[in-house]
Amino acid sequence: MLNAFSTECPWPCPLQLQLPHYYDLMVSHANWPSGKTIIETLDMFQWEVTISLVDGKYYIIEGWKTLISQILINEPFFIIFDYEKGSNITMYICPKTRFFVDSIMYYGKLFVSDGQNAQVLPEGFLRNCNYKFLYELDITLTFPKAPEPYTWKVHISRVGTGYRFTDGWNLVLQDLDLYDGMLMLISNTGPIDFDLRCFLDDGLEYFMEQPQKKPDPPEIVFIESDSSEHGMEDVALNDQENEVGVVNVDEHGDMFDEMEVFEEAANDEAVGETAEAAVGDQHEEAVGEQHELAEIEVNVDVNTNTDDEWEEIDEDYHLSCEITVSKRLRFPADFARTANFTKDQPIDLLTNAGDVFPTVIRKELSEGKPRFTVSRWDKFVQANGIQRGSNCLLLYYPHDSELVVIHDGE
């Protein structure tokens, strides 16, 4: 972070700062302690500002005389927090597009604009949402520099102690941050997660008036096949260990629930075979023969240490699992950024803790059925891909336009 309140000139003049991957921030023709400065990004957007010395502190004054408190450089975005007499806070984000997008949450209203025309989220948006479950919302934004108005399909869900926005264009991850009584929407336009979490566990309720609670949705069920081979017990993520909730999607995309209660068997192998068969039959009945569920094989290194250090193991950890999917976990069709996985196809995966990391998808045919293998790709994946408490990988399965949840067995 660059401090704009230094008592000395923070930069030599002229200066070119290299922003990671995407931008150069160029500051030239500066005349300290005051003078005009041109800031230019790689997409040729030029921003003329004035540098002034006020009470022993340096301020960057924009064209409409707004005091800017600080400049934050965080890949891949150039972000400016500014305020005027402390009355409000605006976050300007300069993505690879040519227009600014700023978001303001002020006195319970969220404004989204390109720096010229503001759009307000629908009335009652905060009051009527229970963010502990997925919530879908269509927001129509009109930007002067866009060729036409477009609808922003937003999915809101609870991630850890934070609240995540996922839009419907290109794997844009967005979070909500509670800051001094203001709720700010952090927006980016790429696959890198700008990770901000609510300071309060239920921070959104700060703005809600009589929030409407929704009934608990059906649980997603993870059934491991042949788990005895790996020395693990079968896993069913339910409130009760002997109940398995099966969620199916019919041919029209509507969700319906069926509950199958499996009595506790004498051993784990019997439970695994019974649950696996039931889940498989119900899935085939729901989606039809033309949408056969592919066998998903996950190859990951397992952390066997008790601390945060990672340990390499000689053999890959293999897990095959039958999967049921829920409509509430549906993601847009371009989630994977490609509709056709080829061999050694790079892709970004998302853990249930909100971690985004690159990996490689390998598509093979096994007995005439497609099989996708997810493998570690580089050191970044090894260090940050699957963290303690993150026992799910989320993978878009293009044939069904569904979000497939792969459980790693921990």
mmCIF file of C-alpha atoms in Angstrom:
data_model
loop_
_atom_site.group_PDB
_atom_site.id
_atom_site.type_symbol
_atom_site.label_atom_id
_atom_site.label_comp_id
_atom_site.label_asym_id
_atom_site.label_seq_id
_atom_site.Cartn_x
_atom_site.Cartn_y
_atom_site.Cartn_z
ATOM 1 C CA MET A 1 0.000 0.000 0.000
ATOM 2 C CA LEU A 2 1.243 3.462 -0.865
ATOM 3 C CA ASN A 3 0.772 6.044 1.834
ATOM 4 C CA ALA A 4 -0.504 9.352 0.473
ATOM 5 C CA PHE A 5 -0.074 11.073 3.835
ATOM 6 C CA SER A 6 3.693 10.933 4.053
ATOM 7 C CA THR A 7 5.460 14.109 5.155
ATOM 8 C CA GLU A 8 8.005 13.549 2.395
ATOM 9 C CA CYS A 9 7.507 12.999 -1.303
ATOM 10 C CA PRO A 10 6.649 9.284 -1.490
ATOM 11 C CA TRP A 11 7.841 8.880 -5.097
ATOM 12 C CA PRO A 12 10.752 10.158 -7.152
ATOM 13 C CA CYS A 13 9.586 12.062 -10.225
ATOM 14 C CA PRO A 14 8.900 10.935 -12.822
ATOM 15 C CA LEU A 15 8.011 7.390 -11.704
ATOM 16 C CA GLN A 16 6.627 4.272 -13.299
ATOM 17 C CA LEU A 17 5.208 1.616 -10.965
ATOM 18 C CA GLN A 18 4.728 -1.881 -12.344
ATOM 19 C CA LEU A 19 1.411 -3.349 -11.260
ATOM 20 C CA PRO A 20 1.354 -7.152 -11.318
ATOM 21 C CA HIS A 21 0.286 -8.750 -14.617
ATOM 22 C CA TYR A 22 -1.959 -6.046 -15.978
ATOM 23 C CA TYR A 23 -1.068 -2.425 -15.381
ATOM 24 C CA ASP A 24 1.608 0.179 -15.357
ATOM 25 C CA LEU A 25 0.839 3.088 -13.100
ATOM 26 C CA MET A 26 2.682 6.012 -14.615
ATOM 27 C CA VAL A 27 3.146 9.230 -12.691
ATOM 28 C CA SER A 28 4.918 11.892 -14.711
ATOM 29 C CA HIS A 29 5.417 15.665 -14.861
ATOM 30 C CA ALA A 30 4.914 16.006 -11.122
ATOM 31 C CA ASN A 31 5.992 19.221 -9.471
ATOM 32 C CA TRP A 32 6.283 18.599 -5.772
ATOM 33 C CA PRO A 33 5.015 19.746 -3.347
ATOM 34 C CA SER A 34 2.207 20.700 -5.740
ATOM 35 C CA GLY A 35 1.473 20.285 -9.416
ATOM 36 C CA LYS A 36 -0.478 18.342 -11.999
ATOM 37 C CA THR A 37 0.164 14.650 -12.479
ATOM 38 C CA ILE A 38 -0.874 12.270 -15.235
ATOM 39 C CA ILE A 39 -1.709 8.715 -14.193
ATOM 40 C CA GLU A 40 -1.963 6.341 -17.119
ATOM 41 C CA THR A 41 -2.901 2.667 -17.221
ATOM 42 C CA LEU A 42 -1.966 0.133 -19.861
ATOM 43 C CA ASP A 43 -5.396 0.470 -21.471
ATOM 44 C CA MET A 44 -4.462 4.107 -22.192
ATOM 45 C CA PHE A 45 -6.845 5.585 -19.647
ATOM 46 C CA GLN A 46 -5.365 8.922 -18.560
ATOM 47 C CA TRP A 47 -6.329 10.513 -15.285
ATOM 48 C CA GLU A 48 -5.147 14.040 -14.486
ATOM 49 C CA VAL A 49 -4.798 14.822 -10.810
ATOM 50 C CA THR A 50 -3.268 17.533 -8.679
ATOM 51 C CA ILE A 51 -0.787 16.885 -5.878
ATOM 52 C CA SER A 52 -1.078 19.314 -2.966
ATOM 53 C CA LEU A 53 0.606 19.776 0.376
ATOM 54 C CA VAL A 54 -1.990 20.397 3.117
ATOM 55 C CA ASP A 55 -0.978 20.748 6.758
ATOM 56 C CA GLY A 56 2.241 18.880 6.203
ATOM 57 C CA LYS A 57 0.549 15.984 4.396
ATOM 58 C CA TYR A 58 0.452 15.146 0.715
ATOM 59 C CA TYR A 59 -2.958 14.748 -0.896
ATOM 60 C CA ILE A 60 -3.877 13.644 -4.396
ATOM 61 C CA ILE A 61 -6.720 15.860 -5.547
ATOM 62 C CA GLU A 62 -8.753 14.564 -8.479
ATOM 63 C CA GLY A 63 -10.377 16.744 -11.115
ATOM 64 C CA TRP A 64 -13.581 17.276 -9.124
ATOM 65 C CA LYS A 65 -11.632 18.206 -5.975
ATOM 66 C CA THR A 66 -12.138 14.993 -4.057
ATOM 67 C CA LEU A 67 -9.534 14.216 -1.443
ATOM 68 C CA ILE A 68 -8.049 10.771 -1.843
ATOM 69 C CA SER A 69 -6.991 9.149 1.380
ATOM 70 C CA GLN A 70 -4.900 6.291 0.097
ATOM 71 C CA ILE A 71 -3.868 4.324 -2.956
ATOM 72 C CA LEU A 72 -3.923 0.563 -2.730
ATOM 73 C CA ILE A 73 -2.124 -1.566 -5.287
ATOM 74 C CA ASN A 74 -3.299 -5.142 -5.159
ATOM 75 C CA GLU A 75 -3.120 -7.361 -8.192
ATOM 76 C CA PRO A 76 -4.542 -6.997 -10.649
ATOM 77 C CA PHE A 77 -6.349 -3.780 -9.797
ATOM 78 C CA PHE A 78 -5.550 -0.159 -9.126
ATOM 79 C CA ILE A 79 -7.921 0.863 -6.339
ATOM 80 C CA ILE A 80 -8.438 4.330 -4.936
ATOM 81 C CA PHE A 81 -10.286 5.064 -1.711
ATOM 82 C CA ASP A 82 -11.458 8.661 -1.685
ATOM 83 C CA TYR A 83 -13.658 10.818 0.468
ATOM 84 C CA GLU A 84 -14.840 14.393 0.769
ATOM 85 C CA LYS A 85 -14.981 15.802 4.280
ATOM 86 C CA GLY A 86 -15.341 12.243 5.554
ATOM 87 C CA SER A 87 -18.993 12.112 4.490
ATOM 88 C CA ASN A 88 -18.823 9.022 2.324
ATOM 89 C CA ILE A 89 -16.456 6.431 0.949
ATOM 90 C CA THR A 90 -16.144 5.515 -2.707
ATOM 91 C CA MET A 91 -14.093 2.640 -4.057
ATOM 92 C CA TYR A 92 -12.949 3.055 -7.643
ATOM 93 C CA ILE A 93 -11.759 -0.038 -9.426
ATOM 94 C CA CYS A 94 -10.039 0.179 -12.790
ATOM 95 C CA PRO A 95 -10.386 -3.259 -14.368
ATOM 96 C CA LYS A 96 -9.300 -4.271 -17.858
ATOM 97 C CA THR A 97 -12.474 -2.658 -19.147
ATOM 98 C CA ARG A 98 -12.220 1.011 -20.015
ATOM 99 C CA PHE A 99 -14.715 2.404 -17.568
ATOM 100 C CA PHE A 100 -14.494 2.706 -13.816
ATOM 101 C CA VAL A 101 -16.852 0.779 -11.602
ATOM 102 C CA ASP A 102 -17.458 2.170 -8.153
ATOM 103 C CA SER A 103 -19.614 0.758 -5.416
ATOM 104 C CA ILE A 104 -20.938 2.664 -2.438
ATOM 105 C CA MET A 105 -22.876 1.244 0.465
ATOM 106 C CA TYR A 106 -24.101 4.293 2.339
ATOM 107 C CA TYR A 107 -26.935 4.338 4.856
ATOM 108 C CA GLY A 108 -28.170 0.946 3.720
ATOM 109 C CA LYS A 109 -28.192 1.544 -0.033
ATOM 110 C CA LEU A 110 -25.751 0.032 -2.481
ATOM 111 C CA PHE A 111 -24.952 2.125 -5.534
ATOM 112 C CA VAL A 112 -23.214 0.561 -8.510
ATOM 113 C CA SER A 113 -22.043 2.831 -11.298
ATOM 114 C CA ASP A 114 -19.274 3.528 -13.761
ATOM 115 C CA GLY A 115 -18.375 6.798 -12.085
ATOM 116 C CA GLN A 116 -21.079 8.778 -13.894
ATOM 117 C CA ASN A 117 -24.512 7.218 -13.464
ATOM 118 C CA ALA A 118 -25.347 5.324 -10.289
ATOM 119 C CA GLN A 119 -27.658 2.346 -10.116
ATOM 120 C CA VAL A 120 -29.390 1.375 -6.883
ATOM 121 C CA LEU A 121 -29.997 -2.201 -5.888
ATOM 122 C CA PRO A 122 -33.686 -3.123 -5.592
ATOM 123 C CA GLU A 123 -35.508 -1.799 -2.545
ATOM 124 C CA GLY A 124 -35.602 -4.303 0.267
ATOM 125 C CA PHE A 125 -32.526 -6.073 -1.050
ATOM 126 C CA LEU A 126 -30.823 -6.195 2.332
ATOM 127 C CA ARG A 127 -33.952 -6.732 4.382
ATOM 128 C CA ASN A 128 -35.280 -9.638 2.365
ATOM 129 C CA CYS A 129 -32.109 -11.673 1.948
ATOM 130 C CA ASN A 130 -30.911 -14.434 4.199
ATOM 131 C CA TYR A 131 -27.334 -14.827 3.076
ATOM 132 C CA LYS A 132 -26.777 -18.094 4.873
ATOM 133 C CA PHE A 133 -28.243 -19.756 1.798
ATOM 134 C CA LEU A 134 -27.886 -19.054 -1.872
ATOM 135 C CA TYR A 135 -29.899 -16.120 -3.100
ATOM 136 C CA GLU A 136 -30.344 -15.217 -6.763
ATOM 137 C CA LEU A 137 -30.930 -11.671 -7.925
ATOM 138 C CA ASP A 138 -31.082 -9.962 -11.311
ATOM 139 C CA ILE A 139 -29.701 -6.424 -11.403
ATOM 140 C CA THR A 140 -29.946 -4.358 -14.583
ATOM 141 C CA LEU A 141 -27.128 -1.838 -14.921
ATOM 142 C CA THR A 142 -26.948 0.926 -17.522
ATOM 143 C CA PHE A 143 -23.455 2.196 -18.229
ATOM 144 C CA PRO A 144 -22.984 5.109 -20.653
ATOM 145 C CA LYS A 145 -19.910 3.507 -22.196
ATOM 146 C CA ALA A 146 -21.491 0.100 -22.590
ATOM 147 C CA PRO A 147 -23.167 -0.664 -25.942
ATOM 148 C CA GLU A 148 -26.425 -1.627 -24.242
ATOM 149 C CA PRO A 149 -27.830 -2.210 -20.761
ATOM 150 C CA TYR A 150 -27.094 -5.626 -19.401
ATOM 151 C CA THR A 151 -28.493 -7.741 -16.622
ATOM 152 C CA TRP A 152 -26.194 -8.806 -13.829
ATOM 153 C CA LYS A 153 -27.260 -12.178 -12.485
ATOM 154 C CA VAL A 154 -25.946 -12.310 -8.957
ATOM 155 C CA HIS A 155 -25.624 -15.331 -6.704
ATOM 156 C CA ILE A 156 -25.127 -14.591 -3.017
ATOM 157 C CA SER A 157 -23.961 -17.235 -0.585
ATOM 158 C CA ARG A 158 -22.302 -17.545 2.794
ATOM 159 C CA VAL A 159 -18.595 -18.400 2.730
ATOM 160 C CA GLY A 160 -17.046 -18.914 6.140
ATOM 161 C CA THR A 161 -17.640 -15.683 8.012
ATOM 162 C CA GLY A 162 -18.001 -13.740 4.765
ATOM 163 C CA TYR A 163 -20.636 -13.303 2.106
ATOM 164 C CA ARG A 164 -19.781 -13.976 -1.514
ATOM 165 C CA PHE A 165 -21.223 -12.489 -4.683
ATOM 166 C CA THR A 166 -20.758 -14.493 -7.869
ATOM 167 C CA ASP A 167 -21.965 -12.948 -11.079
ATOM 168 C CA GLY A 168 -22.922 -14.634 -14.291
ATOM 169 C CA TRP A 169 -20.375 -13.480 -16.857
ATOM 170 C CA ASN A 170 -16.871 -14.749 -16.365
ATOM 171 C CA LEU A 171 -16.161 -16.236 -12.951
ATOM 172 C CA VAL A 172 -16.147 -12.885 -11.173
ATOM 173 C CA LEU A 173 -15.840 -13.362 -7.440
ATOM 174 C CA GLN A 174 -17.121 -10.627 -5.194
ATOM 175 C CA ASP A 175 -17.350 -10.191 -1.457
ATOM 176 C CA LEU A 176 -19.049 -7.946 1.018
ATOM 177 C CA ASP A 177 -17.070 -6.026 3.597
ATOM 178 C CA LEU A 178 -18.447 -4.278 6.664
ATOM 179 C CA TYR A 179 -16.465 -1.109 7.304
ATOM 180 C CA ASP A 180 -17.441 1.516 9.869
ATOM 181 C CA GLY A 181 -21.152 0.993 9.345
ATOM 182 C CA MET A 182 -20.844 0.861 5.573
ATOM 183 C CA LEU A 183 -21.240 -2.210 3.427
ATOM 184 C CA MET A 184 -19.057 -2.059 0.330
ATOM 185 C CA LEU A 185 -19.271 -4.398 -2.643
ATOM 186 C CA ILE A 186 -15.814 -5.274 -3.919
ATOM 187 C CA SER A 187 -16.064 -5.984 -7.638
ATOM 188 C CA ASN A 188 -13.470 -7.413 -9.996
ATOM 189 C CA THR A 189 -13.510 -8.738 -13.538
ATOM 190 C CA GLY A 190 -11.179 -11.693 -13.474
ATOM 191 C CA PRO A 191 -10.705 -15.092 -11.912
ATOM 192 C CA ILE A 192 -8.591 -13.786 -9.014
ATOM 193 C CA ASP A 193 -10.539 -13.556 -5.783
ATOM 194 C CA PHE A 194 -10.253 -10.172 -4.079
ATOM 195 C CA ASP A 195 -10.833 -11.725 -0.695
ATOM 196 C CA LEU A 196 -12.518 -9.538 1.919
ATOM 197 C CA ARG A 197 -14.615 -10.954 4.734
ATOM 198 C CA CYS A 198 -17.162 -9.374 7.037
ATOM 199 C CA PHE A 199 -15.622 -8.228 10.290
ATOM 200 C CA LEU A 200 -18.747 -9.441 12.065
ATOM 201 C CA ASP A 201 -19.987 -12.986 11.652
ATOM 202 C CA ASP A 202 -23.522 -11.818 10.958
ATOM 203 C CA GLY A 203 -22.576 -8.371 9.773
ATOM 204 C CA LEU A 204 -25.306 -8.077 7.184
ATOM 205 C CA GLU A 205 -27.969 -8.250 9.869
ATOM 206 C CA TYR A 206 -26.652 -4.851 10.938
ATOM 207 C CA PHE A 207 -28.589 -3.413 8.003
ATOM 208 C CA MET A 208 -31.560 -5.749 7.997
ATOM 209 C CA GLU A 209 -34.975 -4.883 9.363
ATOM 210 C CA GLN A 210 -36.969 -7.971 10.242
ATOM 211 C CA PRO A 211 -35.043 -10.320 7.968
ATOM 212 C CA GLN A 212 -37.129 -13.031 6.403
ATOM 213 C CA LYS A 213 -35.798 -16.466 7.210
ATOM 214 C CA LYS A 214 -35.883 -19.168 4.588
ATOM 215 C CA PRO A 215 -36.333 -22.852 5.409
ATOM 216 C CA ASP A 216 -33.243 -24.965 5.489
ATOM 217 C CA PRO A 217 -32.517 -26.258 1.981
ATOM 218 C CA PRO A 218 -31.756 -29.940 1.421
ATOM 219 C CA GLU A 219 -28.220 -30.968 2.146
ATOM 220 C CA ILE A 220 -25.803 -32.087 -0.532
ATOM 221 C CA VAL A 221 -24.777 -35.707 -0.078
ATOM 222 C CA PHE A 222 -21.283 -36.977 -0.691
ATOM 223 C CA ILE A 223 -20.989 -40.746 -0.959
ATOM 224 C CA GLU A 224 -17.560 -42.257 -1.410
ATOM 225 C CA SER A 225 -17.337 -45.396 -3.484
ATOM 226 C CA ASP A 226 -15.074 -48.220 -2.366
ATOM 227 C CA SER A 227 -13.950 -46.219 0.638
ATOM 228 C CA SER A 228 -12.558 -49.243 2.449
ATOM 229 C CA GLU A 229 -9.775 -49.321 -0.109
ATOM 230 C CA HIS A 230 -8.500 -46.019 1.214
ATOM 231 C CA GLY A 231 -9.125 -46.795 4.868
ATOM 232 C CA MET A 232 -11.821 -44.160 5.236
ATOM 233 C CA GLU A 233 -15.413 -44.201 6.402
ATOM 234 C CA ASP A 234 -18.290 -43.272 4.149
ATOM 235 C CA VAL A 235 -19.271 -39.640 4.400
ATOM 236 C CA ALA A 236 -22.778 -38.200 4.396
ATOM 237 C CA LEU A 237 -23.010 -34.504 5.193
ATOM 238 C CA ASN A 238 -26.269 -34.481 7.137
ATOM 239 C CA ASP A 239 -27.367 -33.470 10.586
ATOM 240 C CA GLN A 240 -27.971 -37.151 11.361
ATOM 241 C CA GLU A 241 -25.468 -39.766 10.362
ATOM 242 C CA ASN A 242 -28.066 -42.339 9.337
ATOM 243 C CA GLU A 243 -30.032 -40.049 7.005
ATOM 244 C CA VAL A 244 -29.014 -39.266 3.460
ATOM 245 C CA GLY A 245 -30.748 -36.383 1.687
ATOM 246 C CA VAL A 246 -30.828 -36.830 -2.060
ATOM 247 C CA VAL A 247 -31.452 -33.746 -4.186
ATOM 248 C CA ASN A 248 -32.329 -34.246 -7.829
ATOM 249 C CA VAL A 249 -32.967 -31.901 -10.736
ATOM 250 C CA ASP A 250 -35.637 -32.831 -13.257
ATOM 251 C CA GLU A 251 -35.398 -32.268 -16.990
ATOM 252 C CA HIS A 252 -36.850 -28.774 -16.653
ATOM 253 C CA GLY A 253 -34.277 -27.710 -14.069
ATOM 254 C CA ASP A 254 -36.701 -27.776 -11.136
ATOM 255 C CA MET A 255 -35.446 -29.189 -7.889
ATOM 256 C CA PHE A 256 -37.276 -31.907 -6.006
ATOM 257 C CA ASP A 257 -36.280 -33.732 -2.847
ATOM 258 C CA GLU A 258 -36.366 -37.365 -1.907
ATOM 259 C CA MET A 259 -35.221 -38.766 1.406
ATOM 260 C CA GLU A 260 -33.813 -42.217 1.705
ATOM 261 C CA VAL A 261 -33.141 -43.437 5.223
ATOM 262 C CA PHE A 262 -30.493 -46.081 5.467
ATOM 263 C CA GLU A 263 -30.346 -48.028 8.672
ATOM 264 C CA GLU A 264 -26.939 -48.341 10.196
ATOM 265 C CA ALA A 265 -25.292 -51.455 8.836
ATOM 266 C CA ALA A 266 -22.855 -53.708 10.586
ATOM 267 C CA ASN A 267 -19.905 -52.289 8.707
ATOM 268 C CA ASP A 268 -18.999 -49.283 6.608
ATOM 269 C CA GLU A 269 -18.752 -51.302 3.412
ATOM 270 C CA ALA A 270 -22.449 -52.236 3.485
ATOM 271 C CA VAL A 271 -23.481 -48.621 4.078
ATOM 272 C CA GLY A 272 -21.294 -47.387 1.251
ATOM 273 C CA GLU A 273 -22.663 -49.891 -1.270
ATOM 274 C CA THR A 274 -26.305 -49.229 -0.315
ATOM 275 C CA ALA A 275 -26.007 -45.432 -0.415
ATOM 276 C CA GLU A 276 -24.000 -45.466 -3.611
ATOM 277 C CA ALA A 277 -26.554 -47.609 -5.421
ATOM 278 C CA ALA A 278 -29.492 -45.490 -4.237
ATOM 279 C CA VAL A 279 -27.881 -42.202 -5.206
ATOM 280 C CA GLY A 280 -26.843 -43.533 -8.595
ATOM 281 C CA ASP A 281 -30.326 -44.864 -9.423
ATOM 282 C CA GLN A 282 -32.082 -41.639 -8.439
ATOM 283 C CA HIS A 283 -29.667 -39.488 -10.404
ATOM 284 C CA GLU A 284 -30.094 -41.546 -13.582
ATOM 285 C CA GLU A 285 -33.863 -41.408 -13.218
ATOM 286 C CA ALA A 286 -33.805 -37.619 -12.815
ATOM 287 C CA VAL A 287 -31.509 -36.475 -15.600
ATOM 288 C CA GLY A 288 -32.121 -39.268 -18.125
ATOM 289 C CA GLU A 289 -29.851 -41.550 -20.043
ATOM 290 C CA GLN A 290 -28.521 -38.717 -22.186
ATOM 291 C CA HIS A 291 -26.966 -37.061 -19.118
ATOM 292 C CA GLU A 292 -24.980 -39.835 -17.557
ATOM 293 C CA LEU A 293 -22.969 -38.722 -14.575
ATOM 294 C CA ALA A 294 -19.298 -39.023 -15.349
ATOM 295 C CA GLU A 295 -16.941 -40.639 -12.895
ATOM 296 C CA ILE A 296 -14.870 -37.928 -11.300
ATOM 297 C CA GLU A 297 -11.396 -38.851 -10.147
ATOM 298 C CA VAL A 298 -9.535 -36.408 -7.945
ATOM 299 C CA ASN A 299 -5.775 -36.577 -7.579
ATOM 300 C CA VAL A 300 -4.517 -34.417 -4.725
ATOM 301 C CA ASP A 301 -1.727 -34.527 -2.185
ATOM 302 C CA VAL A 302 -3.087 -35.053 1.303
ATOM 303 C CA ASN A 303 -1.831 -33.017 4.235
ATOM 304 C CA THR A 304 -0.922 -35.550 6.908
ATOM 305 C CA ASN A 305 0.700 -33.117 9.330
ATOM 306 C CA THR A 306 -0.879 -31.667 12.436
ATOM 307 C CA ASP A 307 0.349 -28.143 11.682
ATOM 308 C CA ASP A 308 0.057 -25.946 8.619
ATOM 309 C CA GLU A 309 3.033 -27.464 6.831
ATOM 310 C CA TRP A 310 2.505 -29.585 3.742
ATOM 311 C CA GLU A 311 4.122 -32.945 3.232
ATOM 312 C CA GLU A 312 4.746 -34.531 -0.143
ATOM 313 C CA ILE A 313 3.695 -38.141 -0.560
ATOM 314 C CA ASP A 314 4.876 -40.583 -3.171
ATOM 315 C CA GLU A 315 1.537 -41.831 -4.446
ATOM 316 C CA ASP A 316 -1.342 -39.671 -5.578
ATOM 317 C CA TYR A 317 -4.504 -39.794 -3.544
ATOM 318 C CA HIS A 318 -7.342 -41.142 -5.674
ATOM 319 C CA LEU A 319 -10.998 -40.803 -4.865
ATOM 320 C CA SER A 320 -14.009 -41.704 -6.952
ATOM 321 C CA CYS A 321 -17.407 -40.622 -5.720
ATOM 322 C CA GLU A 322 -21.020 -40.612 -6.778
ATOM 323 C CA ILE A 323 -22.392 -37.076 -6.647
ATOM 324 C CA THR A 324 -25.839 -35.580 -6.310
ATOM 325 C CA VAL A 325 -26.314 -31.967 -7.277
ATOM 326 C CA SER A 326 -28.668 -29.254 -6.110
ATOM 327 C CA LYS A 327 -30.169 -26.435 -8.125
ATOM 328 C CA ARG A 328 -29.114 -23.965 -5.455
ATOM 329 C CA LEU A 329 -25.496 -24.688 -6.363
ATOM 330 C CA ARG A 330 -25.972 -23.995 -10.062
ATOM 331 C CA PHE A 331 -23.331 -21.750 -11.594
ATOM 332 C CA PRO A 332 -23.355 -20.025 -14.996
ATOM 333 C CA ALA A 333 -22.469 -22.023 -18.071
ATOM 334 C CA ASP A 334 -19.159 -20.216 -18.535
ATOM 335 C CA PHE A 335 -17.949 -21.003 -15.025
ATOM 336 C CA ALA A 336 -15.103 -23.099 -16.409
ATOM 337 C CA ARG A 337 -14.372 -20.533 -19.127
ATOM 338 C CA THR A 338 -14.591 -23.297 -21.713
ATOM 339 C CA ALA A 339 -17.323 -25.676 -22.752
ATOM 340 C CA ASN A 340 -14.996 -28.430 -23.873
ATOM 341 C CA PHE A 341 -12.300 -29.803 -21.625
ATOM 342 C CA THR A 342 -9.397 -31.066 -23.673
ATOM 343 C CA LYS A 343 -6.453 -33.012 -22.378
ATOM 344 C CA ASP A 344 -4.327 -30.988 -19.965
ATOM 345 C CA GLN A 345 -6.817 -28.107 -19.930
ATOM 346 C CA PRO A 346 -5.826 -25.385 -17.412
ATOM 347 C CA ILE A 347 -8.701 -24.187 -15.265
ATOM 348 C CA ASP A 348 -9.344 -22.331 -12.020
ATOM 349 C CA LEU A 349 -10.937 -24.309 -9.208
ATOM 350 C CA LEU A 350 -12.692 -22.970 -6.125
ATOM 351 C CA THR A 351 -12.600 -24.524 -2.674
ATOM 352 C CA ASN A 352 -15.480 -24.242 -0.260
ATOM 353 C CA ALA A 353 -13.341 -21.833 1.774
ATOM 354 C CA GLY A 354 -13.304 -19.415 -1.139
ATOM 355 C CA ASP A 355 -9.757 -20.167 -2.320
ATOM 356 C CA VAL A 356 -9.257 -19.940 -6.079
ATOM 357 C CA PHE A 357 -6.321 -21.778 -7.573
ATOM 358 C CA PRO A 358 -5.216 -22.951 -11.021
ATOM 359 C CA THR A 359 -5.076 -26.631 -11.837
ATOM 360 C CA VAL A 360 -5.252 -28.970 -14.820
ATOM 361 C CA ILE A 361 -8.258 -30.960 -15.967
ATOM 362 C CA ARG A 362 -7.536 -34.107 -17.943
ATOM 363 C CA LYS A 363 -10.371 -35.686 -19.871
ATOM 364 C CA GLU A 364 -10.217 -39.385 -20.653
ATOM 365 C CA LEU A 365 -12.693 -42.047 -21.676
ATOM 366 C CA SER A 366 -13.293 -44.972 -19.346
ATOM 367 C CA GLU A 367 -15.598 -47.671 -20.693
ATOM 368 C CA GLY A 368 -17.079 -45.143 -23.078
ATOM 369 C CA LYS A 369 -17.792 -42.578 -20.361
ATOM 370 C CA PRO A 370 -15.870 -39.337 -19.848
ATOM 371 C CA ARG A 371 -13.647 -39.133 -16.792
ATOM 372 C CA PHE A 372 -12.157 -35.896 -15.546
ATOM 373 C CA THR A 373 -8.953 -35.965 -13.527
ATOM 374 C CA VAL A 374 -8.077 -32.943 -11.400
ATOM 375 C CA SER A 375 -4.361 -32.629 -10.696
ATOM 376 C CA ARG A 376 -2.127 -30.180 -8.914
ATOM 377 C CA TRP A 377 -0.447 -27.788 -11.256
ATOM 378 C CA ASP A 378 2.268 -25.756 -9.576
ATOM 379 C CA LYS A 379 3.693 -24.668 -6.237
ATOM 380 C CA PHE A 380 0.906 -22.157 -5.740
ATOM 381 C CA VAL A 381 -1.624 -24.959 -5.740
ATOM 382 C CA GLN A 382 0.479 -26.987 -3.339
ATOM 383 C CA ALA A 383 0.745 -24.069 -0.933
ATOM 384 C CA ASN A 384 -2.731 -22.598 -1.170
ATOM 385 C CA GLY A 385 -4.998 -24.967 -3.044
ATOM 386 C CA ILE A 386 -6.540 -27.149 -0.361
ATOM 387 C CA GLN A 387 -6.274 -25.737 3.118
ATOM 388 C CA ARG A 388 -7.241 -27.182 6.453
ATOM 389 C CA GLY A 389 -11.006 -27.270 6.733
ATOM 390 C CA SER A 390 -11.465 -27.038 2.969
ATOM 391 C CA ASN A 391 -12.669 -30.486 2.051
ATOM 392 C CA CYS A 392 -14.498 -29.692 -1.158
ATOM 393 C CA LEU A 393 -13.491 -28.715 -4.642
ATOM 394 C CA LEU A 394 -16.094 -27.082 -6.833
ATOM 395 C CA LEU A 395 -15.870 -28.103 -10.478
ATOM 396 C CA TYR A 396 -18.194 -27.124 -13.306
ATOM 397 C CA TYR A 397 -19.393 -30.156 -15.234
ATOM 398 C CA PRO A 398 -20.276 -28.863 -18.739
ATOM 399 C CA HIS A 399 -22.485 -31.717 -19.925
ATOM 400 C CA ASP A 400 -25.178 -31.046 -17.327
ATOM 401 C CA SER A 401 -24.531 -27.326 -16.838
ATOM 402 C CA GLU A 402 -24.254 -28.123 -13.145
ATOM 403 C CA LEU A 403 -21.769 -27.334 -10.454
ATOM 404 C CA VAL A 404 -20.227 -30.623 -9.379
ATOM 405 C CA VAL A 405 -18.992 -30.786 -5.803
ATOM 406 C CA ILE A 406 -16.098 -33.166 -5.273
ATOM 407 C CA HIS A 407 -15.441 -34.283 -1.727
ATOM 408 C CA ASP A 408 -11.849 -35.111 -0.840
ATOM 409 C CA GLY A 409 -12.747 -37.543 1.926
ATOM 410 C CA GLU A 410 -11.307 -35.691 4.900
#
